[in-house]
RNA sequence: GCCCUCGUAGCUCAGCUGGAUAGAGCGUCGGACUUCUAAUCCGUAGGUCGCAGGUUCGAGUCCUGCCGGGGGCACCA
């Protein structure tokens, strides 16, 4: 019996009680019943606080109400016992076969176990990383890659059509500075003010010159500076773009759309959106510039959209971009931004509102910073000095799985430390190995069972799964759909990781205390076969969960 | 000054959007491999949940105010 089925059963009992006059309530007042796993195992398999929520309205006390409900519930099939506890909790114990049935359900559902429908029919655009093509993806961007892709997978698991999108700011002063920095190293000049430094600038400049030489092109020496800059600008951006795409692909993140800010300007979409806003009165002219009335939509002040020098401000592109995303079918636009951009949230929502969209169709997830620890101390990173740690560095040091897991297992609200020594260790201290090892163990058990000739389909007797460790494991496996549903609803991928760590722990404990294969000359019994179902159910849940995090589920380690 | 965010075991962090005696891993200490991988398991110790009020049957969770860390407050992107 799944928690959902139990919840429905309790609800049916309430309706039954109302019709029998036991509860002085209206059937329409009965809410969705929440069941939860009690912290203390002695409290039973599941507990509900329904009586505490409803007693007042029914003119009863929580304990009385719970007692009456328990009386009805205890008669239902699959329920072993139901008893009132504490202030009015109802502790429920499932019959062993009802609890164990879940193992077969999970195996039969396979990769679909845990899937939900809450976003079916919705199209969600999720934009993340979006690092400027002025350098490699640094540690912060790597975090959003791991988190964003995992959230995308969760939303897809709940039925959404998801567009993973990367926005390239290839328009504006950052790019100009990047070009100027490339030119500077070629000319042997100092890095310009607000420019970019580091070995990669030298590498890219060398690459540009080499490519040009191979193509028989000459770099425009002694040409007007504008021409020199343009030469390095276009080639540098293209090379950097290629590097970024390569890193992301190696990290296992596949974007559906790489969107160039330039294209919004070139296609006239920016001009068109701004013309609309002028017509609707959302833009006004003052002090030689054009302003968006963002303060009318919740921002703390109005924002300049067209600067007094006639150039578009950054937000102009974003306005057109929001329109473009909606026109491409997005019902919801999610942005992952670093904490240093939180001031931008109100502006984005205001832009959406000014365009006539629901501000809630723009959702911004603000993530905190990542820092690096090595040899027990912090590693200083400086973009100017060129000592940033890149996505590639991290993957080289610990591998994709450890990197993605470590970055996804914490709430985005939390600043995190990435400890390189810990992530390359193979022990409990490194959670990704803990979880992956549990999966590898399930696979090992399955291989051994096959060698013994234990065949799952020969028998399944749920009532045999009576061991304490089995009850614990089954209870956790049953929670997977709800963990996924909450993770998807709150956009909190870390819940999946934390849950998997619990499942891994329960599996390791079960593995330690029970056996799937017979010892010595023992004959193969239905208990062995039934346990193989449970083993495979645990494997399936861990594999499904790791899949949502973009982490591999190895068969052997 | 204003805004966002965090503050939970020695350390790194969970805490299921208000529920029972606040959890996990690491680190302490002590146990468990002749039979499915010990990259594991079991036990032990460790807490005024930053502080002070409030809301209610009940608060780590919600509200207010302080304290402390981080981030942000551009006609930069």
Coordinates of C-alpha atoms (C1' of nucleotides) in Angstrom, one line a residue:
Chain A
X1 CA 0.0 0.0 0.0
X2 CA 1.4 3.4 -1.0
X3 CA 1.0 6.5 1.2
X4 CA -1.4 7.8 -1.4
X5 CA -3.6 4.8 -1.1
X6 CA -3.5 5.0 2.7
X7 CA -4.4 8.7 2.5
X8 CA -7.4 7.8 0.3
X9 CA -8.4 5.0 2.7
X10 CA -8.4 7.4 5.7
X11 CA -10.5 9.9 3.7
X12 CA -13.0 7.2 2.9
X13 CA -13.2 6.3 6.6
X14 CA -14.0 9.9 7.5
X15 CA -16.8 10.1 4.9
X16 CA -18.1 6.8 6.2
X17 CA -18.1 8.2 9.7
X18 CA -19.9 11.3 8.6
X19 CA -22.6 9.3 6.9
X20 CA -23.0 7.2 10.0
X21 CA -23.3 10.3 12.1
X22 CA -20.1 9.6 14.1
X23 CA -18.5 12.8 13.0
X24 CA -20.5 16.0 13.0
X25 CA -19.0 17.3 9.7
X26 CA -19.8 18.1 6.2
X27 CA -18.2 15.6 3.7
X28 CA -17.1 18.7 1.7
X29 CA -15.0 19.8 4.6
X30 CA -12.8 16.8 4.6
X31 CA -9.5 17.9 3.2
X32 CA -6.7 15.9 1.6
X33 CA -5.4 13.7 4.3
X34 CA -1.7 14.0 5.1
X35 CA 0.2 10.9 6.2
X36 CA 3.7 11.0 7.3
X37 CA 6.3 8.6 8.5
X38 CA 6.8 9.0 12.2
X39 CA 10.3 9.8 13.4
X40 CA 10.1 6.9 15.9
X41 CA 9.6 3.6 14.3
X42 CA 7.7 2.3 17.3
X43 CA 5.0 4.7 16.4
X44 CA 4.1 2.6 13.5
X45 CA 4.5 2.7 9.7
X46 CA 2.5 5.9 9.1
X47 CA 0.8 8.6 11.2
X48 CA -1.8 11.2 10.4
X49 CA -2.8 14.4 12.2
X50 CA -6.2 14.5 10.6
X51 CA -8.0 14.2 14.0
X52 CA -6.2 17.3 15.3
X53 CA -7.2 19.3 12.3
X54 CA -10.8 18.2 12.2
X55 CA -11.8 17.7 15.9
X56 CA -12.5 21.4 16.6
X57 CA -14.9 21.7 13.7
X58 CA -16.6 18.5 14.6
X59 CA -17.2 19.7 18.2
X60 CA -15.0 17.0 19.5
X61 CA -11.5 16.7 21.1
X62 CA -8.6 15.5 19.0
X63 CA -8.2 12.3 21.0
X64 CA -11.9 11.4 21.0
X65 CA -12.0 12.0 17.3
X66 CA -8.9 10.0 16.7
X67 CA -10.3 7.1 18.7
X68 CA -13.4 7.0 16.6
X69 CA -11.5 7.2 13.4
X70 CA -9.1 4.5 14.5
X71 CA -12.1 2.2 15.1
X72 CA -13.3 2.5 11.5
X73 CA -9.8 2.4 10.0
X74 CA -8.8 -0.8 11.8
X75 CA -11.5 -2.7 10.0
X76 CA -10.1 -1.9 6.6
X77 CA -8.1 -4.4 4.6
X78 CA -4.3 -3.9 4.7
X79 CA -4.5 -2.1 8.0
X80 CA -2.9 -4.0 10.9
X81 CA -3.6 -1.5 13.6
X82 CA -4.5 2.1 14.2
X83 CA -4.2 3.7 17.6
X84 CA -4.4 7.1 19.1
X85 CA -1.2 8.7 20.5
X86 CA 0.0 11.9 22.0
X87 CA -2.3 14.9 21.5
X88 CA -4.3 13.1 18.8
X89 CA -2.1 11.5 16.3
X90 CA -3.2 8.4 14.7
X91 CA -0.5 5.8 14.4
X92 CA -1.0 3.3 11.7
X93 CA 0.6 -0.1 11.2
X94 CA 0.1 -1.7 7.8
X95 CA -0.4 -5.4 7.4
X96 CA 2.9 -7.0 6.4
X97 CA 1.6 -8.0 3.0
X98 CA 0.1 -4.6 2.3
X99 CA 3.4 -2.9 3.1
X100 CA 5.4 -5.4 1.1
X101 CA 3.2 -5.2 -2.0
X102 CA 5.0 -1.9 -2.7
X103 CA 8.1 -3.8 -3.7
X104 CA 6.3 -5.4 -6.6
X105 CA 4.6 -2.1 -7.6
X106 CA 7.9 -0.3 -7.8
X107 CA 9.6 -3.0 -9.9
X108 CA 6.6 -3.1 -12.3
X109 CA 6.6 0.7 -12.7
X110 CA 10.3 0.7 -13.2
X111 CA 11.7 4.0 -14.5
X112 CA 8.2 5.5 -14.2
X113 CA 8.0 5.0 -10.4
X114 CA 7.8 8.4 -8.8
X115 CA 6.6 10.2 -11.9
X116 CA 3.9 12.8 -11.4
X117 CA 1.4 14.9 -13.4
X118 CA 1.4 18.2 -11.6
X119 CA 2.9 20.0 -14.6
X120 CA 1.4 18.1 -17.4
X121 CA 0.5 20.4 -20.3
X122 CA 2.8 23.2 -19.1
X123 CA 5.8 24.5 -20.9
X124 CA 8.6 25.7 -18.7
X125 CA 11.6 27.7 -19.9
X126 CA 14.4 27.4 -17.5
X127 CA 17.4 29.6 -18.0
X128 CA 20.6 28.9 -16.2
X129 CA 24.4 29.3 -16.2
X130 CA 24.2 32.0 -18.9
X131 CA 27.8 33.0 -18.2
X132 CA 29.3 35.6 -20.5
X133 CA 31.5 34.3 -23.2
X134 CA 34.4 36.2 -21.8
X135 CA 35.9 33.3 -19.9
X136 CA 35.4 29.7 -18.9
X137 CA 32.5 28.7 -16.6
X138 CA 33.6 29.2 -13.0
X139 CA 32.5 27.4 -9.9
X140 CA 29.3 29.4 -9.4
X141 CA 28.2 28.7 -12.9
X142 CA 29.0 25.1 -12.4
X143 CA 26.6 25.0 -9.4
X144 CA 23.8 26.4 -11.5
X145 CA 24.5 23.9 -14.2
X146 CA 24.1 21.0 -11.7
X147 CA 21.1 22.6 -10.0
X148 CA 19.3 23.9 -13.1
X149 CA 19.6 20.6 -15.0
X150 CA 18.3 18.7 -12.0
X151 CA 15.4 21.0 -11.5
X152 CA 14.7 20.6 -15.2
X153 CA 14.7 16.9 -14.9
X154 CA 12.3 17.1 -11.9
X155 CA 9.9 19.3 -13.8
X156 CA 10.0 16.9 -16.8
X157 CA 9.3 14.0 -14.4
X158 CA 6.2 15.8 -13.4
X159 CA 4.9 16.2 -16.9
X160 CA 6.3 19.6 -18.0
X161 CA 7.7 20.3 -21.4
X162 CA 11.0 21.9 -20.4
X163 CA 13.2 24.1 -22.5
X164 CA 16.7 24.4 -21.1
X165 CA 18.1 27.7 -22.2
X166 CA 21.4 29.5 -22.1
X167 CA 21.5 33.3 -22.7
X168 CA 24.7 34.7 -24.2
X169 CA 25.4 38.3 -23.3
X170 CA 27.4 38.8 -26.5
X171 CA 26.3 42.4 -26.7
X172 CA 27.8 45.2 -24.6
X173 CA 30.7 46.4 -22.7
X174 CA 31.8 43.2 -21.0
X175 CA 32.5 41.8 -24.4
X176 CA 34.3 44.9 -25.4
X177 CA 36.6 44.6 -22.4
X178 CA 37.2 41.0 -23.3
X179 CA 38.2 42.0 -26.8
X180 CA 40.4 44.7 -25.5
X181 CA 42.1 42.3 -23.1
X182 CA 42.9 39.9 -26.0
X183 CA 44.3 42.7 -28.0
X184 CA 46.4 43.9 -25.1
X185 CA 48.2 40.6 -24.6
X186 CA 48.9 40.4 -28.3
X187 CA 50.4 43.9 -28.3
X188 CA 52.3 43.1 -25.1
X189 CA 50.4 45.8 -23.2
X190 CA 49.1 45.6 -19.7
X191 CA 45.6 44.3 -19.1
X192 CA 43.2 47.2 -19.4
X193 CA 41.2 48.6 -16.5
X194 CA 38.2 46.3 -15.8
X195 CA 39.7 43.8 -18.3
X196 CA 40.3 40.1 -18.0
X197 CA 43.5 38.5 -17.1
X198 CA 44.7 34.9 -16.7
X199 CA 46.4 32.3 -18.8
X200 CA 43.2 31.6 -20.8
X201 CA 43.3 35.1 -22.3
X202 CA 46.8 34.4 -23.6
X203 CA 45.7 30.9 -24.8
X204 CA 42.7 32.3 -26.7
X205 CA 44.7 35.1 -28.2
X206 CA 47.3 32.6 -29.4
X207 CA 44.6 30.4 -30.8
X208 CA 43.1 33.2 -32.7
X209 CA 46.4 34.1 -34.3
X210 CA 47.1 30.5 -35.1
X211 CA 43.7 29.9 -36.7
X212 CA 44.1 33.1 -38.7
X213 CA 47.5 32.0 -39.9
X214 CA 46.2 28.6 -41.0
X215 CA 43.4 30.3 -42.9
X216 CA 45.9 32.6 -44.5
X217 CA 44.3 35.6 -42.9
X218 CA 46.3 38.4 -41.5
X219 CA 45.5 39.9 -38.2
X220 CA 44.8 43.6 -38.9
X221 CA 48.0 45.1 -37.5
X222 CA 48.2 48.8 -37.7
X223 CA 44.6 48.9 -38.7
X224 CA 42.3 51.3 -37.0
X225 CA 41.7 50.2 -33.4
X226 CA 38.1 49.6 -34.0
X227 CA 39.0 47.0 -36.6
X228 CA 41.5 45.3 -34.4
X229 CA 39.0 45.0 -31.6
X230 CA 36.3 43.6 -33.9
X231 CA 38.8 41.0 -35.1
X232 CA 39.4 39.7 -31.6
X233 CA 35.9 40.3 -30.5
X234 CA 34.2 38.0 -33.0
X235 CA 36.8 35.3 -32.9
X236 CA 37.3 35.4 -29.2
X237 CA 33.6 35.1 -28.5
X238 CA 33.3 32.2 -31.0
X239 CA 36.2 30.3 -29.4
X240 CA 35.0 30.9 -25.8
X241 CA 31.5 29.9 -26.9
X242 CA 32.9 26.6 -28.1
X243 CA 34.8 26.0 -24.9
X244 CA 31.7 26.7 -22.8
X245 CA 29.6 24.3 -24.9
X246 CA 32.2 21.7 -24.6
X247 CA 32.5 22.0 -20.8
X248 CA 28.7 21.8 -20.4
X249 CA 28.4 18.7 -22.7
X250 CA 31.1 17.0 -20.7
X251 CA 29.2 17.9 -17.5
X252 CA 26.1 16.1 -18.9
X253 CA 24.0 19.2 -19.3
X254 CA 22.3 19.5 -22.7
X255 CA 20.8 22.9 -23.5
X256 CA 17.9 23.1 -25.9
X257 CA 18.6 26.7 -26.8
X258 CA 21.7 28.8 -26.8
X259 CA 20.3 32.2 -27.2
X260 CA 22.4 35.2 -28.3
X261 CA 21.5 38.6 -27.0
X262 CA 22.8 40.0 -30.2
X263 CA 20.0 38.3 -32.1
X264 CA 17.4 40.2 -30.1
X265 CA 18.8 43.5 -31.3
X266 CA 19.6 42.4 -34.8
X267 CA 16.1 41.0 -35.4
X268 CA 14.5 44.2 -34.3
X269 CA 12.7 42.5 -31.4
X270 CA 14.1 44.9 -28.9
X271 CA 13.0 47.9 -30.9
X272 CA 9.6 46.3 -31.3
X273 CA 9.1 45.5 -27.7
X274 CA 10.1 49.0 -26.6
X275 CA 7.8 50.6 -29.2
X276 CA 5.0 48.6 -27.7
X277 CA 5.8 49.8 -24.2
X278 CA 6.0 53.3 -25.3
X279 CA 2.6 53.0 -26.9
X280 CA 1.1 51.5 -23.8
X281 CA 2.7 54.3 -21.7
X282 CA 5.0 51.9 -19.7
X283 CA 8.0 53.8 -21.0
X284 CA 8.5 57.5 -20.5
X285 CA 11.2 60.0 -21.4
X286 CA 13.0 62.0 -18.8
X287 CA 16.5 63.5 -18.4
X288 CA 17.3 62.4 -22.0
X289 CA 16.6 58.7 -21.3
X290 CA 13.7 56.4 -21.6
X291 CA 12.5 54.8 -18.3
X292 CA 10.4 51.8 -17.5
X293 CA 7.7 52.4 -15.0
X294 CA 8.9 49.4 -13.0
X295 CA 8.0 51.0 -9.7
X296 CA 4.4 50.5 -10.6
X297 CA 5.0 46.8 -10.8
X298 CA 6.8 46.3 -7.5
X299 CA 10.3 47.5 -8.2
X300 CA 11.8 50.0 -5.8
X301 CA 12.4 52.6 -8.6
X302 CA 12.0 53.1 -12.3
X303 CA 14.8 51.8 -14.5
X304 CA 16.5 53.2 -17.5
X305 CA 15.9 51.2 -20.7
X306 CA 17.4 53.5 -23.3
X307 CA 20.3 55.5 -22.0
X308 CA 20.7 59.2 -22.8
X309 CA 23.5 58.3 -25.2
X310 CA 20.9 56.4 -27.2
X311 CA 22.2 52.9 -26.5
X312 CA 20.0 50.2 -25.0
X313 CA 20.5 49.4 -21.4
X314 CA 20.9 45.7 -20.5
X315 CA 17.3 45.4 -19.4
X316 CA 16.1 46.3 -22.9
X317 CA 17.3 42.9 -24.1
X318 CA 15.7 41.2 -21.1
X319 CA 12.3 42.8 -21.9
X320 CA 12.4 41.6 -25.4
X321 CA 13.7 38.2 -24.2
X322 CA 10.8 37.7 -21.9
X323 CA 8.4 38.4 -24.7
X324 CA 10.3 36.0 -26.9
X325 CA 10.2 33.2 -24.4
X326 CA 6.5 33.5 -24.0
X327 CA 6.0 33.7 -27.7
X328 CA 7.9 30.4 -28.0
X329 CA 5.3 28.9 -25.8
X330 CA 6.6 29.2 -22.2
X331 CA 3.9 29.3 -19.5
X332 CA 6.6 29.8 -16.9
X333 CA 10.0 31.3 -17.2
X334 CA 12.4 30.2 -14.5
X335 CA 15.8 32.0 -14.0
X336 CA 18.6 30.8 -11.9
X337 CA 20.7 33.7 -10.7
X338 CA 23.5 34.1 -8.3
X339 CA 23.0 36.0 -5.1
X340 CA 24.8 39.0 -6.6
X341 CA 21.9 39.4 -9.0
X342 CA 19.0 39.3 -6.5
X343 CA 18.4 43.0 -7.1
X344 CA 17.4 42.1 -10.6
X345 CA 14.3 40.0 -9.6
X346 CA 11.9 42.9 -9.2
X347 CA 13.0 44.3 -12.5
X348 CA 12.4 41.1 -14.4
X349 CA 8.9 40.7 -12.9
X350 CA 8.2 44.3 -13.6
X351 CA 9.2 43.8 -17.2
X352 CA 6.9 40.8 -17.5
X353 CA 4.0 42.8 -16.0
X354 CA 4.6 45.8 -18.2
X355 CA 4.4 43.4 -21.2
X356 CA 1.0 42.2 -19.9
X357 CA 2.2 38.9 -18.6
X358 CA 1.5 37.6 -15.1
X359 CA 4.5 38.5 -13.0
X360 CA 4.3 35.0 -11.5
X361 CA 5.1 33.6 -14.9
X362 CA 8.6 34.8 -14.1
X363 CA 10.2 32.9 -11.3
X364 CA 13.7 33.6 -10.1
X365 CA 15.7 31.2 -8.0
X366 CA 18.5 33.0 -6.2
X367 CA 21.4 30.8 -5.3
X368 CA 24.2 31.5 -2.9
X369 CA 27.9 31.4 -3.5
X370 CA 30.2 28.5 -3.7
X371 CA 33.7 28.5 -2.2
X372 CA 36.5 26.0 -2.4
X373 CA 38.3 24.2 0.3
X374 CA 41.5 22.3 -0.1
X375 CA 43.9 21.0 2.6
X376 CA 41.5 22.2 5.2
X377 CA 41.6 25.8 4.1
X378 CA 39.8 28.1 1.7
X379 CA 41.2 28.6 -1.8
X380 CA 41.2 32.2 -2.9
X381 CA 39.7 32.9 -6.3
X382 CA 40.2 36.1 -8.2
X383 CA 38.9 36.7 -11.7
X384 CA 41.3 39.5 -12.2
X385 CA 44.3 37.5 -11.2
X386 CA 43.0 34.6 -13.3
X387 CA 43.0 32.2 -10.4
X388 CA 39.3 31.2 -10.8
X389 CA 38.4 27.5 -10.5
X390 CA 36.5 26.4 -13.6
X391 CA 34.0 23.7 -14.3
X392 CA 36.7 21.8 -16.1
X393 CA 39.1 22.1 -13.1
X394 CA 36.5 20.7 -10.8
X395 CA 35.6 17.8 -13.1
X396 CA 39.3 17.0 -13.6
X397 CA 39.7 16.9 -9.9
X398 CA 36.8 14.8 -8.7
X399 CA 34.8 13.6 -11.8
X400 CA 31.4 14.6 -13.1
X401 CA 29.3 12.5 -10.7
X402 CA 31.0 13.8 -7.5
X403 CA 30.9 17.3 -8.8
X404 CA 27.2 17.3 -9.8
X405 CA 26.1 15.5 -6.6
X406 CA 28.0 17.8 -4.3
X407 CA 26.6 20.9 -6.0
X408 CA 23.1 19.5 -6.1
X409 CA 22.8 18.1 -2.6
X410 CA 22.5 21.4 -0.8
X411 CA 19.7 23.9 -0.9
X412 CA 20.4 26.8 -3.4
X413 CA 19.8 29.1 -0.4
X414 CA 22.9 27.8 1.3
X415 CA 26.4 28.9 0.7
X416 CA 28.5 25.8 0.2
X417 CA 32.1 24.8 0.5
X418 CA 33.4 22.3 -2.1
X419 CA 36.1 20.3 -0.4
X420 CA 38.3 18.7 -3.1
X421 CA 39.9 16.2 -0.8
X422 CA 36.6 15.0 0.5
X423 CA 35.0 14.6 -2.9
X424 CA 37.8 12.5 -4.2
X425 CA 37.7 10.2 -1.1
X426 CA 35.9 6.9 -1.2
X427 CA 34.1 6.7 2.1
X428 CA 30.9 7.6 3.9
X429 CA 32.2 11.1 4.1
X430 CA 31.6 11.4 0.4
X431 CA 27.8 11.0 0.0
X432 CA 27.9 10.4 -3.7
X433 CA 29.9 7.2 -3.2
X434 CA 27.7 6.2 -0.4
X435 CA 24.6 6.3 -2.6
X436 CA 26.3 5.0 -5.7
X437 CA 27.7 2.1 -3.7
X438 CA 24.3 1.2 -2.5
X439 CA 23.2 1.0 -6.1
X440 CA 26.2 -1.1 -7.0
X441 CA 25.4 -3.4 -4.2
X442 CA 21.9 -3.9 -5.4
X443 CA 23.3 -4.8 -8.8
X444 CA 25.8 -7.2 -7.2
X445 CA 23.1 -8.9 -5.3
X446 CA 21.0 -9.2 -8.4
X447 CA 24.0 -10.8 -10.2
X448 CA 24.6 -13.2 -7.4
X449 CA 20.9 -14.2 -7.2
X450 CA 21.0 -14.9 -10.9
X451 CA 23.9 -17.2 -10.4
X452 CA 22.1 -19.1 -7.7
X453 CA 19.1 -19.5 -10.1
X454 CA 16.8 -17.3 -8.0
X455 CA 14.2 -16.0 -10.4
X456 CA 12.0 -13.1 -9.3
X457 CA 9.0 -14.0 -11.3
X458 CA 8.7 -17.5 -9.8
X459 CA 7.2 -16.1 -6.6
X460 CA 6.3 -13.0 -4.7
X461 CA 4.8 -13.3 -1.2
X462 CA 4.7 -9.8 0.4
X463 CA 3.8 -11.3 3.8
X464 CA 7.3 -12.7 4.1
X465 CA 8.9 -9.2 4.3
X466 CA 8.6 -9.0 8.1
X467 CA 12.1 -8.0 9.1
X468 CA 12.4 -4.7 10.9
X469 CA 15.0 -3.6 8.3
X470 CA 12.5 -4.5 5.6
X471 CA 9.7 -2.4 7.1
X472 CA 12.1 0.5 7.3
X473 CA 13.3 0.2 3.7
X474 CA 9.8 -0.3 2.3
X475 CA 8.5 2.8 4.2
X476 CA 11.2 4.9 2.6
X477 CA 10.8 3.5 -0.9
X478 CA 7.1 4.5 -0.6
X479 CA 8.0 8.0 0.0
X480 CA 9.8 8.6 -3.2
X481 CA 6.9 9.9 -5.2
X482 CA 6.1 12.5 -2.5
X483 CA 9.8 13.6 -2.2
X484 CA 9.8 14.1 -6.0
X485 CA 6.6 16.0 -5.9
X486 CA 7.8 18.4 -3.3
X487 CA 11.2 18.8 -4.9
X488 CA 9.5 19.6 -8.2
X489 CA 7.0 22.0 -6.6
X490 CA 9.5 23.9 -4.5
X491 CA 12.3 23.6 -7.2
X492 CA 14.5 22.0 -4.5
X493 CA 16.5 19.2 -6.1
X494 CA 18.5 18.7 -2.9
X495 CA 15.5 16.9 -1.3
X496 CA 16.1 14.1 -3.7
X497 CA 19.7 13.8 -2.8
X498 CA 19.0 13.8 1.0
X499 CA 16.3 11.3 0.5
X500 CA 18.6 9.0 -1.5
X501 CA 21.1 9.1 1.3
X502 CA 18.4 7.8 3.6
X503 CA 17.4 5.1 1.2
X504 CA 21.1 4.1 0.8
X505 CA 21.4 3.9 4.6
X506 CA 18.3 1.8 4.9
X507 CA 19.5 -0.5 2.1
X508 CA 22.9 -1.0 3.6
X509 CA 21.3 -1.8 6.9
X510 CA 19.0 -4.3 5.2
X511 CA 21.8 -5.8 3.3
X512 CA 23.7 -6.3 6.5
X513 CA 20.9 -8.1 8.3
X514 CA 19.2 -10.2 5.7
X515 CA 20.2 -12.3 2.7
X516 CA 18.8 -12.7 -0.8
X517 CA 20.9 -15.7 -1.6
X518 CA 20.9 -18.8 0.5
X519 CA 23.9 -19.7 2.7
X520 CA 25.6 -23.0 2.5
X521 CA 23.3 -25.8 1.6
X522 CA 20.1 -23.9 2.3
X523 CA 17.4 -24.5 -0.3
X524 CA 16.1 -21.5 -2.3
X525 CA 12.7 -20.4 -0.9
X526 CA 10.1 -17.9 -1.7
X527 CA 11.7 -15.6 1.0
X528 CA 14.8 -15.4 -1.2
X529 CA 12.7 -14.7 -4.3
X530 CA 10.6 -12.1 -2.5
X531 CA 13.7 -10.4 -1.2
X532 CA 15.0 -10.2 -4.7
X533 CA 11.9 -8.1 -5.5
X534 CA 12.7 -5.8 -2.7
X535 CA 16.3 -5.6 -3.7
X536 CA 15.4 -4.7 -7.2
X537 CA 12.8 -2.1 -6.0
X538 CA 15.5 -0.4 -4.0
X539 CA 17.8 -0.5 -7.0
X540 CA 15.0 1.1 -9.1
X541 CA 14.4 3.9 -6.6
X542 CA 18.1 4.8 -6.3
X543 CA 18.5 4.7 -10.0
X544 CA 15.5 6.9 -10.6
X545 CA 16.6 9.4 -8.0
X546 CA 20.2 9.6 -9.2
X547 CA 18.8 10.1 -12.7
X548 CA 17.0 13.2 -11.5
X549 CA 20.3 14.5 -10.2
X550 CA 22.1 13.7 -13.4
X551 CA 24.4 11.3 -11.6
X552 CA 25.2 7.9 -12.9
X553 CA 24.0 4.7 -11.2
X554 CA 26.9 2.3 -11.6
X555 CA 26.4 -1.5 -11.7
X556 CA 29.9 -2.1 -10.2
X557 CA 32.3 0.0 -8.3
Chain B
rG1 C1' 20.3 53.4 5.7
rC2 C1' 17.2 49.9 2.6
rC3 C1' 16.6 44.9 0.2
rC4 C1' 17.8 39.5 -0.2
rU5 C1' 19.9 35.3 2.3
rC6 C1' 21.9 32.3 6.1
rG7 C1' 22.7 31.3 11.6
rU8 C1' 20.5 23.9 14.1
rA9 C1' 26.0 18.6 17.6
rG10 C1' 33.3 20.0 17.5
rC11 C1' 32.9 20.2 11.5
rU12 C1' 29.6 19.9 6.8
rC13 C1' 24.6 20.1 6.5
rA14 C1' 19.0 18.0 6.6
rG15 C1' 14.6 19.0 9.0
rC16 C1' 9.0 16.8 4.4
rU17 C1' 6.2 24.5 3.4
rG18 C1' 3.2 24.3 12.3
rG19 C1' 3.3 18.3 15.0
rA20 C1' 5.2 13.4 19.2
rU21 C1' 11.7 12.6 22.7
rA22 C1' 15.3 18.0 16.8
rG23 C1' 18.2 14.2 12.7
rA24 C1' 22.3 12.3 9.1
rG25 C1' 27.4 12.0 7.7
rC26 C1' 32.2 13.2 9.3
rG27 C1' 35.2 13.5 13.6
rU28 C1' 35.3 10.9 19.5
rC29 C1' 35.0 6.3 21.9
rG30 C1' 33.7 0.9 21.5
rG31 C1' 32.1 -3.3 18.6
rA32 C1' 31.0 -6.5 13.7
rC33 C1' 34.0 -9.8 7.8
rU34 C1' 35.7 -18.4 6.6
rU35 C1' 29.5 -17.8 2.6
rC36 C1' 25.4 -11.7 -1.7
rU37 C1' 31.6 -5.9 -2.4
rA38 C1' 33.7 -3.9 5.3
rA39 C1' 33.7 2.0 -0.4
rU40 C1' 29.5 -1.4 4.7
rC41 C1' 26.9 -2.2 9.4
rC42 C1' 25.8 -1.8 14.9
rG43 C1' 26.4 0.8 19.5
rU44 C1' 28.3 5.4 22.4
rA45 C1' 29.0 10.5 23.4
rG46 C1' 27.7 15.3 21.8
rG47 C1' 22.1 20.6 21.3
rU48 C1' 19.4 27.0 25.9
rC49 C1' 17.9 25.2 17.2
rG50 C1' 22.0 33.2 17.3
rC51 C1' 19.1 36.5 21.2
rA52 C1' 14.3 38.6 23.0
rG53 C1' 9.3 39.0 22.5
rG54 C1' 4.6 37.5 19.9
rU55 C1' 0.8 34.3 17.3
rU56 C1' -1.9 28.8 19.3
rC57 C1' -3.7 23.1 21.7
rG58 C1' 1.5 22.9 19.7
rA59 C1' 7.1 26.9 16.9
rG60 C1' 13.8 24.9 14.6
rU61 C1' 9.5 26.0 11.1
rC62 C1' 5.0 31.7 11.0
rC63 C1' 5.2 37.4 12.7
rU64 C1' 8.2 41.7 15.0
rG65 C1' 12.7 43.6 16.9
rC66 C1' 17.8 43.1 17.8
rC67 C1' 23.0 40.5 17.1
rG68 C1' 26.4 38.1 13.7
rG69 C1' 28.2 36.1 8.5
rG70 C1' 27.5 36.6 3.1
rG71 C1' 25.4 39.2 -1.1
rG72 C1' 23.0 43.5 -3.3
rC73 C1' 21.4 48.6 -3.7
rA74 C1' 24.1 52.2 -11.7
rC75 C1' 21.9 56.0 -17.6
rC76 C1' 27.6 48.3 -15.7
rA77 C1' 26.4 43.9 -17.9

